[in-house]
C-alpha positions as semicolon CSV with decimal commas, in nm:
position;residue;x (nm);y (nm);z (nm)
1;M;11,602;8,006;12,442
2;K;11,471;7,789;12,145
3;Q;11,251;8,012;11,884
4;S;10,972;7,830;11,603
5;Q;11,095;7,860;11,304
6;A;10,753;8,067;11,228
7;N;10,911;8,289;11,508
8;I;11,195;8,327;11,355
9;N;11,075;8,397;11,016
10;G;10,881;8,663;11,134
11;R;11,170;8,857;11,298
12;R;11,370;8,798;10,981
13;A;11,052;8,989;10,784
14;E;11,000;9,275;11,004
15;L;11,420;9,308;10,980
16;I;11,418;9,322;10,636
17;A;11,119;9,560;10,609
18;E;11,316;9,767;10,836
19;L;11,601;9,789;10,567
20;F;11,363;9,826;10,314
21;F;11,180;10,127;10,466
22;Q;11,551;10,285;10,564
23;E;11,631;10,239;10,150
24;L;11,298;10,447;10,096
25;K;11,506;10,710;10,299
26;A;11,193;10,656;10,570
27;L;11,225;10,962;10,853
28;F;11,132;10,706;11,116
29;V;11,067;10,324;11,116
30;S;10,881;10,216;11,463
31;Q;10,715;9,920;11,609
32;P;10,434;9,934;11,836
33;T;10,504;9,867;12,206
34;T;10,214;9,589;12,193
35;D;10,023;9,398;11,978
36;I;9,806;9,687;11,825
37;G;9,740;9,492;11,501
38;F;10,007;9,575;11,240
39;D;10,356;9,600;11,267
40;L;10,554;9,884;11,173
41;F;10,451;10,285;11,144
42;V;10,666;10,501;10,942
43;A;10,675;10,844;10,791
44;F;10,813;11,027;10,548
45;E;10,910;11,382;10,472
46;N;10,633;11,495;10,184
47;S;10,729;11,721;9,872
48;E;10,573;12,015;10,100
49;G;10,757;12,005;10,402
50;G;10,557;11,816;10,617
51;I;10,517;11,414;10,706
52;N;10,348;11,114;10,569
53;S;10,262;10,865;10,776
54;Y;10,180;10,484;10,728
55;I;10,062;10,172;10,922
56;V;10,241;9,859;10,777
57;Q;10,115;9,496;10,830
58;I;10,453;9,225;10,786
59;K;10,354;8,897;10,677
60;A;10,651;8,624;10,625
61;T;10,635;8,321;10,397
62;E;10,845;8,075;10,284
63;Q;10,651;7,961;9,981
64;P;10,688;8,173;9,640
65;V;10,396;8,450;9,633
66;L;10,208;8,436;9,327
67;A;9,935;8,697;9,205
68;H;9,740;8,686;9,576
69;F;9,810;8,691;9,927
70;S;9,551;8,591;10,165
71;I;9,486;8,775;10,534
72;S;9,150;8,747;10,744
73;E;8,882;8,952;10,706
74;K;8,889;9,078;11,029
75;Q;9,285;9,207;11,017
76;Y;9,189;9,342;10,648
77;R;8,877;9,572;10,796
78;Y;9,126;9,701;11,086
79;L;9,366;9,808;10,855
80;A;9,176;9,917;10,562
81;Y;8,898;10,127;10,770
82;S;9,173;10,273;10,964
83;N;9,216;10,635;10,939
84;I;9,606;10,604;10,836
85;P;9,712;10,449;10,466
86;A;9,796;10,021;10,554
87;M;10,031;9,890;10,336
88;L;10,057;9,518;10,321
89;L;10,425;9,363;10,280
90;V;10,464;9,027;10,213
91;V;10,797;8,931;10,297
92;D;10,923;8,587;10,107
93;V;11,224;8,523;10,365
94;K;11,353;8,238;10,135
95;R;11,436;8,419;9,819
96;N;11,466;8,781;9,980
97;K;11,173;8,904;9,768
98;L;10,937;9,173;9,912
99;Y;10,578;9,212;9,774
100;Y;10,298;9,484;9,853
101;A;9,965;9,598;9,845
102;W;9,778;9,915;10,001
103;L;9,478;9,775;10,226
104;K;9,157;10,006;10,110
105;P;8,808;10,001;10,195
106;K;8,664;9,974;9,831
107;D;8,843;9,646;9,826
108;S;8,590;9,511;10,104
109;R;8,333;9,256;10,040
110;E;8,060;9,366;10,167
111;D;7,818;9,163;9,995
112;K;7,919;8,836;10,152
113;V;8,059;8,693;10,490
114;V;8,444;8,548;10,457
115;A;8,726;8,438;10,688
116;T;9,003;8,532;10,426
117;I;9,061;8,824;10,180
118;K;9,275;8,758;9,850
119;I;9,475;9,078;9,807
120;P;9,640;9,135;9,514
121;V;10,017;9,228;9,515
122;R;10,290;9,377;9,331
123;E;10,645;9,266;9,351
124;I;10,883;9,481;9,468
125;N;11,196;9,549;9,190
126;D;11,443;9,869;9,161
127;D;11,192;9,986;8,965
128;V;10,914;9,980;9,168
129;K;11,126;10,077;9,490
130;E;11,148;10,415;9,275
131;E;10,788;10,450;9,222
132;L;10,722;10,387;9,620
133;R;10,971;10,587;9,732
134;R;10,773;10,884;9,518
135;Y;10,441;10,822;9,635
136;L;10,553;10,796;9,999
137;S;10,701;11,143;9,986
138;K;10,418;11,295;9,776
139;H;10,203;11,544;9,961
140;H;9,847;11,392;9,911
141;K;9,573;11,682;9,937
142;I;9,314;11,561;10,236
143;E;9,004;11,671;10,146
144;A;8,785;11,832;10,434
145;G;8,457;11,665;10,483
């Protein structure tokens, strides 16, 4: 069975992402059984003995990643307005580099309708990896509302 280059790159990006979250000591890394708008569901034990859960959208690219990465407005809203924190993880499959951004509602451009949103991304190096590991495992107080 011959696969397209895009499918191969997508699978490679998913495998790199899974290995990355394992390095960060995730309790689990799970793929949804059907396409529900994100690629991974990950969880980390937090500093208070609970569990922090996150959804991750993975984007594969063969192009060098600059300061921003574009995703569709629809996908952005789906992830940013979910009740589970959402991470965009961009994988440069040619250079084995990772970039990330948290997708938050405050980044929305409510004043104009656009087809794509440019998300500022940050390259993951060893220092950023350690920052992320600490953040993902930190107890985040949830305000009652």
